[in-house]
XYZ file of C-alpha atoms in Angstrom:
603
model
C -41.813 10.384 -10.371
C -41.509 10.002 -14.239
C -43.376 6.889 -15.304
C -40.150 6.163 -17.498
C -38.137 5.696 -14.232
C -40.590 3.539 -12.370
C -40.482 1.525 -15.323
C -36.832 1.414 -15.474
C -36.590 0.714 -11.872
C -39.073 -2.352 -11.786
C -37.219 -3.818 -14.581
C -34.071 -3.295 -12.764
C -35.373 -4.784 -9.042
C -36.383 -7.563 -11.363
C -32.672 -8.378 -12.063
C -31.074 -8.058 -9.059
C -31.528 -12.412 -8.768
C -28.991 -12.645 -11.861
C -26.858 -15.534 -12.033
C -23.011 -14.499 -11.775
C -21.192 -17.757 -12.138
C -17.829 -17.930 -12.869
C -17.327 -18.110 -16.796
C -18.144 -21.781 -18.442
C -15.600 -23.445 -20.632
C -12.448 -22.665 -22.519
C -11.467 -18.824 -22.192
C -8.363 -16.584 -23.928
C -6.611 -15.508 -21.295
C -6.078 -12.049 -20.824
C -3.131 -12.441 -18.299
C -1.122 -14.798 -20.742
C -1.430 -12.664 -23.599
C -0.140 -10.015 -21.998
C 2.590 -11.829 -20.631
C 3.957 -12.996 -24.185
C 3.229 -9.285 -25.483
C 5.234 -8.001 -22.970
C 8.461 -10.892 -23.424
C 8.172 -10.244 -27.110
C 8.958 -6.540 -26.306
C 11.514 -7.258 -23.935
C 13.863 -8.585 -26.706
C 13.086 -6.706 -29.573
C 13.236 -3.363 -28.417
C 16.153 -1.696 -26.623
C 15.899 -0.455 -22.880
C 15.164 3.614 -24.460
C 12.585 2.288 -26.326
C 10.980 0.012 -23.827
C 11.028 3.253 -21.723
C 9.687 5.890 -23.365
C 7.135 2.851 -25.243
C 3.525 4.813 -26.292
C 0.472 2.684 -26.225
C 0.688 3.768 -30.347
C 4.070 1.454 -30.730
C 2.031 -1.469 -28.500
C -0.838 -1.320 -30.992
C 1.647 -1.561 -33.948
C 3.118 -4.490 -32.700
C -0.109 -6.473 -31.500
C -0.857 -9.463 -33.801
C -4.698 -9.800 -34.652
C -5.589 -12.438 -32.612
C -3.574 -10.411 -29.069
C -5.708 -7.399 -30.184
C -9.089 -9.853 -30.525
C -8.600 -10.897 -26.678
C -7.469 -8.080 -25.378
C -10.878 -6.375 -26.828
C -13.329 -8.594 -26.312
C -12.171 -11.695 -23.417
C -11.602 -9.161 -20.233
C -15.521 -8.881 -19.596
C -17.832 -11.287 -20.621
C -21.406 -12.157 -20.057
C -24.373 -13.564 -21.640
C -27.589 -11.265 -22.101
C -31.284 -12.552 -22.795
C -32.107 -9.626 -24.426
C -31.214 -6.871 -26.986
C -29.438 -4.243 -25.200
C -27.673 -1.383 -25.205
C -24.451 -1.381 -23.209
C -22.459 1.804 -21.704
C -18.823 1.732 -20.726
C -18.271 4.701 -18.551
C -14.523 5.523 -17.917
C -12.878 8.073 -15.508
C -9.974 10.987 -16.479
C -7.254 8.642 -16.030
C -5.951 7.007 -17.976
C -6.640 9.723 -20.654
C -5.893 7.789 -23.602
C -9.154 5.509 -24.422
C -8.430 1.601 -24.932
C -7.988 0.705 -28.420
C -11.183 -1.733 -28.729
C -13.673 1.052 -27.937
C -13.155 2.597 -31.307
C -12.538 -0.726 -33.055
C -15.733 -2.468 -31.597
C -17.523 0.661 -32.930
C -18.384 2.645 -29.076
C -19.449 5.596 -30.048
C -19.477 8.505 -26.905
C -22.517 9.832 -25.717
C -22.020 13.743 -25.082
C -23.018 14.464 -21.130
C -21.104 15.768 -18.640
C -20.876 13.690 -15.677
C -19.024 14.064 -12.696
C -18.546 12.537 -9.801
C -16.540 14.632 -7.107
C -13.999 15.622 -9.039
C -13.488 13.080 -11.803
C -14.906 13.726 -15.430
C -16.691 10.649 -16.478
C -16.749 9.746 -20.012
C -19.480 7.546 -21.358
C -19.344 4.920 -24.425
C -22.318 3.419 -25.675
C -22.865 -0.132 -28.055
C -25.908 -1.701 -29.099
C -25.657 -5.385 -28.688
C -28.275 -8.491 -29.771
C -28.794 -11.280 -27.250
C -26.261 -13.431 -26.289
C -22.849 -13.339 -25.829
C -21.365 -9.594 -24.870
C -17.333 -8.996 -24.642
C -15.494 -5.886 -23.640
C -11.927 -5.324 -23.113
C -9.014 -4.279 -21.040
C -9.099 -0.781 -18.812
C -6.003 0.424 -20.790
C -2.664 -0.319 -21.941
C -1.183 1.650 -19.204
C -2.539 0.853 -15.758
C -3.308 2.883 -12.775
C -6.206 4.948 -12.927
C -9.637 3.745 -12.040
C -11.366 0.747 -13.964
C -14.187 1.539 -16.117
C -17.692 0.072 -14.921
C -20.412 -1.089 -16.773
C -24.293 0.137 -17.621
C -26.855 -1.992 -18.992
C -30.211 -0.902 -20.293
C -32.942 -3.258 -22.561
C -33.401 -1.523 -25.920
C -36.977 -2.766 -25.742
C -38.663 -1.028 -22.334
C -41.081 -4.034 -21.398
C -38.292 -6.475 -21.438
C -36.536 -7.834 -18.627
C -32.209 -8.434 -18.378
C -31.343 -11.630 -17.124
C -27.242 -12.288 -17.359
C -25.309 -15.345 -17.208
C -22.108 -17.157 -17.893
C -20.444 -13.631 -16.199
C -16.571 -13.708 -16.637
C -14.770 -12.360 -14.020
C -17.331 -14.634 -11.481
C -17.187 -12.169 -9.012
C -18.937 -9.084 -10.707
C -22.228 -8.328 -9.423
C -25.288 -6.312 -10.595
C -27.150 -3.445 -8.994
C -29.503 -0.519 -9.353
C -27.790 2.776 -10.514
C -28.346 4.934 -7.434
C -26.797 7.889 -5.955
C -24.035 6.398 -2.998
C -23.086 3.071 -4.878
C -20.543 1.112 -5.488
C -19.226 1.189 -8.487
C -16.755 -1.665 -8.012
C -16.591 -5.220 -6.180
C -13.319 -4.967 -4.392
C -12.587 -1.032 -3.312
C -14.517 1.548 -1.210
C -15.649 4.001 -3.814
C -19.055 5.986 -4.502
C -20.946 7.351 -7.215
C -22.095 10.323 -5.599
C -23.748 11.976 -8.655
C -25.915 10.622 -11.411
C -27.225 11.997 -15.043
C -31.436 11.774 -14.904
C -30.935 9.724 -17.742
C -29.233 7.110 -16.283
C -31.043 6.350 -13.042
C -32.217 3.690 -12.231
C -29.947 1.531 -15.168
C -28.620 -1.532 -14.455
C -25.049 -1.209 -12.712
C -22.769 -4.239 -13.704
C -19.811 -3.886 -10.666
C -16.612 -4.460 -12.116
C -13.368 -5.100 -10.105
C -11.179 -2.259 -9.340
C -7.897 -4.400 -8.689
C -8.224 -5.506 -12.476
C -7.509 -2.213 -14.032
C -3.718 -3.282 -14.493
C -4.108 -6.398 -15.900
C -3.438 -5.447 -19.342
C -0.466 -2.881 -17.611
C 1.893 -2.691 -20.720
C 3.204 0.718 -21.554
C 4.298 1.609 -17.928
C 5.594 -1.604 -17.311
C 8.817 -0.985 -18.213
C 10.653 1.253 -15.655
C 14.235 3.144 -15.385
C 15.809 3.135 -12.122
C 17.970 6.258 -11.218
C 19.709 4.360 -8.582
C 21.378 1.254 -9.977
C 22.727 -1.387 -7.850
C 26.841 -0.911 -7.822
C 29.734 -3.199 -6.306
C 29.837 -1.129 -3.384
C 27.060 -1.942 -0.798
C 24.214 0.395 -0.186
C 20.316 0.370 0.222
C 21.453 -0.832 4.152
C 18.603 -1.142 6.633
C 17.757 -2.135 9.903
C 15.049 -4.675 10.341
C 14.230 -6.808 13.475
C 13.461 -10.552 12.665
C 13.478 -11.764 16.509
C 13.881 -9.977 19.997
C 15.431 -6.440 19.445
C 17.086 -7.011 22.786
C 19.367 -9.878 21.514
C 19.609 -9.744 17.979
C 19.442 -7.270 15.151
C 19.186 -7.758 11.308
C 20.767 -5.767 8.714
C 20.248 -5.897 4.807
C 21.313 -4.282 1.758
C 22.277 -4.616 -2.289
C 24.666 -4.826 -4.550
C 25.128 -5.776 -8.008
C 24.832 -8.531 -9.219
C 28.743 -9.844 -9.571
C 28.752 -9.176 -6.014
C 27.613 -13.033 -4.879
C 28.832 -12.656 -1.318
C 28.039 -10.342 1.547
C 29.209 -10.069 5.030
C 28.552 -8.011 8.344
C 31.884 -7.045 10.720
C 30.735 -5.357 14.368
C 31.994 -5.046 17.460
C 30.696 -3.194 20.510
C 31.557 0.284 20.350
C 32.815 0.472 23.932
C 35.521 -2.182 22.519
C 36.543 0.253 19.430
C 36.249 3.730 20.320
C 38.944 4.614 20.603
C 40.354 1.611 19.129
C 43.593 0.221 20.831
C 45.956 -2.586 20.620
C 44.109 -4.743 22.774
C 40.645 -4.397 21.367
C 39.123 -7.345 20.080
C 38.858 -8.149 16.624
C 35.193 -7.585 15.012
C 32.993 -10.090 14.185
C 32.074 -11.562 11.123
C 28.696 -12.664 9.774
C 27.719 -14.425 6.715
C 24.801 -12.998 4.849
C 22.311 -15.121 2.547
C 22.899 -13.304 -0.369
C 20.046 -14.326 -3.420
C 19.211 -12.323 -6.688
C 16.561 -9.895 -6.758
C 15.129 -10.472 -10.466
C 12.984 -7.514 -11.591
C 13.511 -7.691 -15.246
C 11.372 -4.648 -15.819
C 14.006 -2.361 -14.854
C 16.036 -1.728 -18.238
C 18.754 -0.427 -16.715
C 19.526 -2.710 -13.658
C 17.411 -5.468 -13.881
C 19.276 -7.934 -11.663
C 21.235 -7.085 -8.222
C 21.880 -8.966 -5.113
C 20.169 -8.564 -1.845
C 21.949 -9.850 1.136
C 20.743 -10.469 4.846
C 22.195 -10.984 7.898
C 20.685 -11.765 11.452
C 23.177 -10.852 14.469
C 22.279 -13.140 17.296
C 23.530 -13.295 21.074
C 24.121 -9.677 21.178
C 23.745 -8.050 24.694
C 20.689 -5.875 25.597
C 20.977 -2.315 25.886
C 24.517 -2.427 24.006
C 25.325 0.042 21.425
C 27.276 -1.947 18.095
C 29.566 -0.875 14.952
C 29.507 -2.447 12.007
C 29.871 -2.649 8.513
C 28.674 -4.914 5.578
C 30.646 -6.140 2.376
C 31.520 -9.072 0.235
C 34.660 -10.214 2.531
C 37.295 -9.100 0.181
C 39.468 -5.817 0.817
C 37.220 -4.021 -0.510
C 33.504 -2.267 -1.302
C 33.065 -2.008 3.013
C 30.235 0.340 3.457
C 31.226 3.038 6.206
C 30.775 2.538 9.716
C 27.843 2.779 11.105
C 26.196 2.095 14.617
C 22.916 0.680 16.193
C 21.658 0.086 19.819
C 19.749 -3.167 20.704
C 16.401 -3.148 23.130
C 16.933 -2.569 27.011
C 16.582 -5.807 28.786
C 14.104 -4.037 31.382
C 11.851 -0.997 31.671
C 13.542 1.894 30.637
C 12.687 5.412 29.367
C 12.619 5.716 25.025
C 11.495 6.987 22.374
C 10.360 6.305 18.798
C 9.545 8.033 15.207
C 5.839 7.390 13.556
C 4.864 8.250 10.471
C 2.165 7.779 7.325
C 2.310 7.314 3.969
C 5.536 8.597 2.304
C 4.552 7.923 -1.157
C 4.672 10.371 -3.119
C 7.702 13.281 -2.894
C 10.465 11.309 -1.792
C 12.762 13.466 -2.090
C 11.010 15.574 -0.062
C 10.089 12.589 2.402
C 13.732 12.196 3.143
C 14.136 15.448 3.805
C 11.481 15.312 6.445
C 13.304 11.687 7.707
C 16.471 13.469 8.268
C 15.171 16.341 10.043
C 13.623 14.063 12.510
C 17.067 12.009 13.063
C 18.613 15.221 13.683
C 16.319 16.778 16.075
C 16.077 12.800 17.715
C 19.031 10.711 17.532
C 17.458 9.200 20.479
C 14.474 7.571 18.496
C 14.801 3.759 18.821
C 13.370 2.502 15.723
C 10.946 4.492 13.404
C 7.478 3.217 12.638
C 5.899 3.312 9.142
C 2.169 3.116 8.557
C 1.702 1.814 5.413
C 2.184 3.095 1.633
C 5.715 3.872 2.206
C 5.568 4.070 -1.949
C 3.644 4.617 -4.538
C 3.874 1.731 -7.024
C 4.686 -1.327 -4.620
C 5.303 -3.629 -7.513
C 7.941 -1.660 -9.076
C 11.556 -1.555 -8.230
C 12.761 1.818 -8.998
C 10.241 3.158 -6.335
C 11.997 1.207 -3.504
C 15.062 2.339 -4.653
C 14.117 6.311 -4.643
C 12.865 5.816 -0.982
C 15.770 3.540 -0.102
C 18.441 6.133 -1.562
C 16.600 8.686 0.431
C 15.973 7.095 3.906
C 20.006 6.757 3.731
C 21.870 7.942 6.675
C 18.705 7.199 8.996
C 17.248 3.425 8.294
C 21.074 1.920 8.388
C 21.222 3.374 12.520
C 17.708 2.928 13.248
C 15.278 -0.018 12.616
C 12.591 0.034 10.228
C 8.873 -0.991 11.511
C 6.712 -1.137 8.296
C 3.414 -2.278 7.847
C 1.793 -3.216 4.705
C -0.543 -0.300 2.394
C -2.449 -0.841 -0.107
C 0.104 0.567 -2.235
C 2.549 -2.147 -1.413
C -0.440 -4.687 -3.027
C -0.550 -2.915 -6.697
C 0.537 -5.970 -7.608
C -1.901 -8.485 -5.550
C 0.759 -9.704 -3.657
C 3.716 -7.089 -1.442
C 6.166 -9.394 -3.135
C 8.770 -6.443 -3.233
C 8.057 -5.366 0.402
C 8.013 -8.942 1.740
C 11.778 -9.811 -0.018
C 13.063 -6.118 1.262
C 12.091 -6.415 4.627
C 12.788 -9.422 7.013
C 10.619 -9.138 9.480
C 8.836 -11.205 12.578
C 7.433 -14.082 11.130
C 5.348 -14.546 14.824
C 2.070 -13.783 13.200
C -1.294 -15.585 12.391
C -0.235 -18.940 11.346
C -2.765 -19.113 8.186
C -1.559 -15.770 7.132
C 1.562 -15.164 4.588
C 4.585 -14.785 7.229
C 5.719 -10.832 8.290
C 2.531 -9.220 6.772
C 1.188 -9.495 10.100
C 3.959 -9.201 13.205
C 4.550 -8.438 17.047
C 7.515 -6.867 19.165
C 7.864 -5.878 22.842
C 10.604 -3.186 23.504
C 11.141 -2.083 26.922
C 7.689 -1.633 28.346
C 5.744 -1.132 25.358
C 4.125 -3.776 23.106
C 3.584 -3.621 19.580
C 1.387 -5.059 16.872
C 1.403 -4.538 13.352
C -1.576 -5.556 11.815
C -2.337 -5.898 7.669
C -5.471 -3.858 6.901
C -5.537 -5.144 3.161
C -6.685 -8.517 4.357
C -9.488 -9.617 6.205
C -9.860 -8.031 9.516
C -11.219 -11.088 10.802
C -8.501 -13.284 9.954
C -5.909 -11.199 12.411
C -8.498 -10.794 15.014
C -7.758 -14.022 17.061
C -4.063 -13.860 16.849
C -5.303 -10.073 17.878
C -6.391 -10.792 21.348
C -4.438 -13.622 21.563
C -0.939 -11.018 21.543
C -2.961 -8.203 23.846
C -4.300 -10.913 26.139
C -0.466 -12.246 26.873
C 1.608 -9.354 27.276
C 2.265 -7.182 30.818
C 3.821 -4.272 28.881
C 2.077 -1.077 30.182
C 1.943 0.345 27.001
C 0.275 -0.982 23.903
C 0.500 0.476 20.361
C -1.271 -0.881 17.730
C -0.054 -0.263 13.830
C -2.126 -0.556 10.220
C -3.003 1.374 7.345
C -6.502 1.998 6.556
C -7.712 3.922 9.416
C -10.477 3.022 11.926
C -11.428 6.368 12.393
C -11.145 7.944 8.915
C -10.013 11.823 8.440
C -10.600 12.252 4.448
C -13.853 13.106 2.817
C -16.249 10.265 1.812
C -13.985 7.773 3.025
C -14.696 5.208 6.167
C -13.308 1.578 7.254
C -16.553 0.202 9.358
C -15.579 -3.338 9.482
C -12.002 -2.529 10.912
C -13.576 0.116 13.266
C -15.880 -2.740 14.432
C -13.938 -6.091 14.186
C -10.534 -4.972 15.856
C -11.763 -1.617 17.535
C -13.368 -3.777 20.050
C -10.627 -5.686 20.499
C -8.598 -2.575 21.307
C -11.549 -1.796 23.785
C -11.328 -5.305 25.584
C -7.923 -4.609 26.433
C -6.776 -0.813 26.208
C -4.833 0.180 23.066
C -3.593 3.237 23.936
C -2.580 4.710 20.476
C -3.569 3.292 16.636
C -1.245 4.891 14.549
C -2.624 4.379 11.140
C -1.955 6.047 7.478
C -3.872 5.881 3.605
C -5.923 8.892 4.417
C -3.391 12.136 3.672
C -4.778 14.390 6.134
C -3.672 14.712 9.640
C -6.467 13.927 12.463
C -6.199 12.618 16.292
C -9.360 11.647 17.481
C -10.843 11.903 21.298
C -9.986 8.587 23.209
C -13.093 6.163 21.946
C -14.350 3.106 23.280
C -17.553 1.438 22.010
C -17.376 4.337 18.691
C -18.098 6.662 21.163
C -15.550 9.594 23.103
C -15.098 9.143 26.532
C -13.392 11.152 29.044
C -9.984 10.042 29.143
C -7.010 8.293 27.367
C -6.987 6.161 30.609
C -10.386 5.209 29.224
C -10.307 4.591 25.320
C -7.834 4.374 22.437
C -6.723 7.725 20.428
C -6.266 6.999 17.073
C -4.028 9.109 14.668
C -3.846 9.372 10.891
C -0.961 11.101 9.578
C 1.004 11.631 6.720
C 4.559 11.866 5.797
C 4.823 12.732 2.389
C 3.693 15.047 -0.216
C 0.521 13.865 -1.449
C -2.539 15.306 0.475
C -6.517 14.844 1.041
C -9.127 16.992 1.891
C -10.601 16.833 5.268
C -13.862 17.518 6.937
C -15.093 17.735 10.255
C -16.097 14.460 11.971
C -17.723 14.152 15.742
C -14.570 11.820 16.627
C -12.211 14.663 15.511
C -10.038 16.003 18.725
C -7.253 17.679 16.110
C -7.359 17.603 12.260
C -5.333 19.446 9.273
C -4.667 19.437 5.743
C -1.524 19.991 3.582
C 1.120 19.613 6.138
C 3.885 16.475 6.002
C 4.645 15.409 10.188
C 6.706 12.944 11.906
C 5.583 11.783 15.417
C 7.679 11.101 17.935
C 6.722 9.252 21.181
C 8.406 9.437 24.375
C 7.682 6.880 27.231
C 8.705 7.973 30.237
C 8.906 4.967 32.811
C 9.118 7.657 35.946
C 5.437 8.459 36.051
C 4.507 5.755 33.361
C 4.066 9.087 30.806
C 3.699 9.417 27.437
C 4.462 12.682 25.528
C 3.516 12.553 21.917
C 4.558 15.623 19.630
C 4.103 15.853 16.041
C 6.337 18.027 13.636
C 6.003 19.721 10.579
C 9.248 19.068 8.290
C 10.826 22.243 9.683
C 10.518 21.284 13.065
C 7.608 23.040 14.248
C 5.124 21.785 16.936
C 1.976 21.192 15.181
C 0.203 18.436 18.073
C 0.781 17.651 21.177
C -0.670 15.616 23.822
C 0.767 13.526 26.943
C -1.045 10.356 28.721
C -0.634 9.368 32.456
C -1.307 6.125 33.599
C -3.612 5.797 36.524
């Protein structure tokens, strides 16, 4: 081993004790700056501009002091020594940030890659003391740069302090770490030179926090008078009660519901009763980074008292003569055991268009599919309107007759919070009662129990009210629904703390199915209990991945892998079948074809 490593990599063991308190004293804040950057824009350029904005027209219209913090006050730390400090980016975003070039960064020419990202490298001298660096990019998305740290003087040893964000850590440089704080991701490959340096871990989830450029979005579905975005969510027992939302514009302060049951209307005669009419909560949806539409309405109404089993009409408006939506019709829960059937799916995501396509082809080869479950990611940029609306417009026809089940991706948190997910979807609000209500939910319909369960958070935090819902149900069947998968299918990717904390829960008392999503690559495992295959679905939990849209991983072959495959968009659809207590699960390509198949008996 070269005596220049072993040097490198005492001085580096030596640091791992740094201090990594939370920054002392008065601090710019990045998050404010951006915030008046961003108003400032709002009214002094028109909705085009603020559209098709380049990070060049941001830079022009930065005042000295916004381009000072934005440079220098994301990072900060204090060194005891002279050293020299590398910023090492990935592909995306292409355009460098501004400060690299103004703080005087120069690149250091080596090719580095790890998988399949191109790494470039930016290197600064810097005396002891105080050391700032600045935002990711102007643009968001991407990856966040991370941070390398090597004494210009060999014998010396780093000590850091005063480190701003507090919850950066350091480590040694080694093949298989962690690059970041907050997200699963490796550094599988690492230039000789740079072994053994001093890795500062930066946070992941902060690479939008100067998000300027791309802030500023353009809907191609604008909210009109006439109602339409119209779901089906269940707030409360789907036997009794069914909850319908949907948009409008934003003169449009009133919505309603009409419905009748369709045995009353069909065909309608003299004598049949009059429909009946619900008042919505209607409230504003403000998402003033839509240029085009950046106010409509969003209106919600709960039908209560409604008889199990019962198929309904309705329609939803403002009340007036007017803007009714057409007819359209939904069935509420059996109020026993009977036979039905539902619609799974992953992450949508990306292709909508082509999503929706999929959607329909699976209402029209099952009308009979109760309700249609969604794993997670159901967009791509979960903090941005015009998103919703592209999967909303498509998912028409399909998610007005048949309930939505969504859980909660990591997609739907670009923004921290699933702010936009949480106010378009009223869900169960029976979860964990220190949890945010309808992140985490439960249902029972007909014999079947289902839990859907917020892999973003802790796993530990759900794990009580876990038990607690499988403990107290006498449903035969029991599904269990999240994103990131227990059992992963792409490459170099793996969830241990969910396969531990609420896989044996699912042991304890007999998931059948987790139907999971995030990974982009089809795979059904053997039944597992105790992470290992066992004989039988009678025995252990099968747990799918799937994916719905068009964006797609690579996949290699794991010992837990029953059924796996690449580049291919499916819907699942379940069928319990009381007579037997059977299960028949098929999964579809989006022309229809049988891709995977499998059926469980109870014993």
């Amino acid at each position: 081993m070269p005596g220049r490593y072993i040097a490198v990599l005492l001085l580096t063991l030596a640091l791992l004790p740094v201090s990594t308190s939370a920054h002392v004293g008065e601090h710019p804040s990045v998050h404010d700056t951006v915030a008046r950057i961003i108003e400032r824009l709002r009214h002094k350029l028109s909705a085009v501009q603020l559209y098709y904005l380049s990070n060049n027209q941001i830079e022009r219209n930065l005042t000295p002091a916004e381009r000072h913090i934005l440079g220098t006050e994301h990072i900060s730390f204090r060194v005891n020594v002279p050293v020299s400090v590398y910023v090492v980016r990935g592909s995306v975003p292409k355009q460098d940030p501004f400060w690299l070039e103004d703080r005087k960064f120069l690149p250091v020419p080596i090719a580095w890659t790890n998988q399949t990202d191109k790494l470039k490298v930016f290197k600064r001298d810097f005396p002891a003391g105080h050391v700032g660096l600045g935002v990711n990019s102007l643009v968001g998305g991407g990856s966040h740069y991370f941070v390398l740290l090597k004494p210009l003087n060999p014998t010396n040893v780093v000590t850091l302090s005063d480190v701003y964000p507090g919850q950066m850590r350091t480590t040694l440089l080694t093949n298989n770490v962690n690059p970041y704080v907050d997200e699963f991701e490796r550094i599988y490959t690492i230039p000789a030179q740079f072994v053994g340096y001093t890795l500062l871990q930066t946070q992941f989830e902060a690479r939008d926090a100067a998000r300027i450029r791309e802030v500023f979005r353009w809907t191609g579905h604008p909210a009109l008078s006439r109602p339409d975005q119209i779901i089906l969510t269940w707030n409360g027992d789907p036997r009794t009660t069914q909850t319908i939302q949907w948009r409008t514009s934003d003169r449009v302060r009133k919505g309603m519901v009409r419905y009748a049951k369709k045995s009353n209307i069909t065909p309608p005669t003299t004598q049949s009763p009059r429909p009946v009419e619900v008042l919505a909560t209607t409230e504003p949806l403000v998402t003033k980074f839509i240029v085009n539409d950046p106010v409509n309405r969003h209106h919600t109404a709960t039908l209560t008292h409604l008889e199990p089993g019962t198929t309904y009409m309705y329609s939803v408006g403002d009340g007036t003569a007017h803007n009714w939506s057409p007819p359209a019709d939904f069935t509420t829960a059996p109020a026993g055991a009977k036979p039905f059937s539902f619609v799974y799916m992953g992450d949508a995501q990306n292709g909508l268009y082509r999503w929706g396509t999929l959607l329909r082809n699976a209402h029209r080869s099952r009308p009979d599919a109760a309700f249609y479950i969604m794993a997670g990611d159901l967009v791509h940029r979960g903090a941005d309107r015009d998103d919703w609306d592209d999967l909303l417009y498509n998912a028409q026809g399909v998610y007005n007759r048949r309930p939505i089940v969504p859980a909660i991706g990591n997609h739907e948190c670009q923004a921290g919070r699933p702010e936009l997910y949480l106010r378009l979807f009223d869900l169960p609000k029976n979860g964990p009662s220190k949890l945010e209500p309808e992140r985490v939910y439960s249902f029972e319909y007909s014999n079947a129990l289902f839990v859907i369960l917020d892999s973003n958070l802790d796993p530990a935090s759900q794990s009580e009210w876990l038990e607690h819902q499988l403990a107290n149900t006498k449903a035969t069947w029991k599904f269990v629904v999240y994103h990131h998968p227990a059992y992963s299918s792409a490459v170099h990717r793996d969830n241990p703390d969910i396969r531990k904390v609420w896989g044996d829960i699912f042991d304890k008392y007999h998931v059948d199915l987790a139907l999971q999503g995030h990974d982009h690559s089809y795979l059904r495992t053997y039944p597992m209990k105790n992470q290992k295959r066992v004989g039988s679905a009678n025995e252990g939990t099968i747990y799918i991945v799937s994916v719905s849209g068009t964006k797609m991983y690579e996949q290699d072959k794991r010992d837990y892998t029953e059924f796996g495959m690449t580049n291919v968009s499916t819907y699942q659809v379940l069928d319990i079948e009381i007579a037997g207590n059977r299960l028949t699960y098929r999964a579809h390509d989006i022309d229809g074809k049988l891709r995977d198949t499998f059926i469980i008996e109870k014993q």
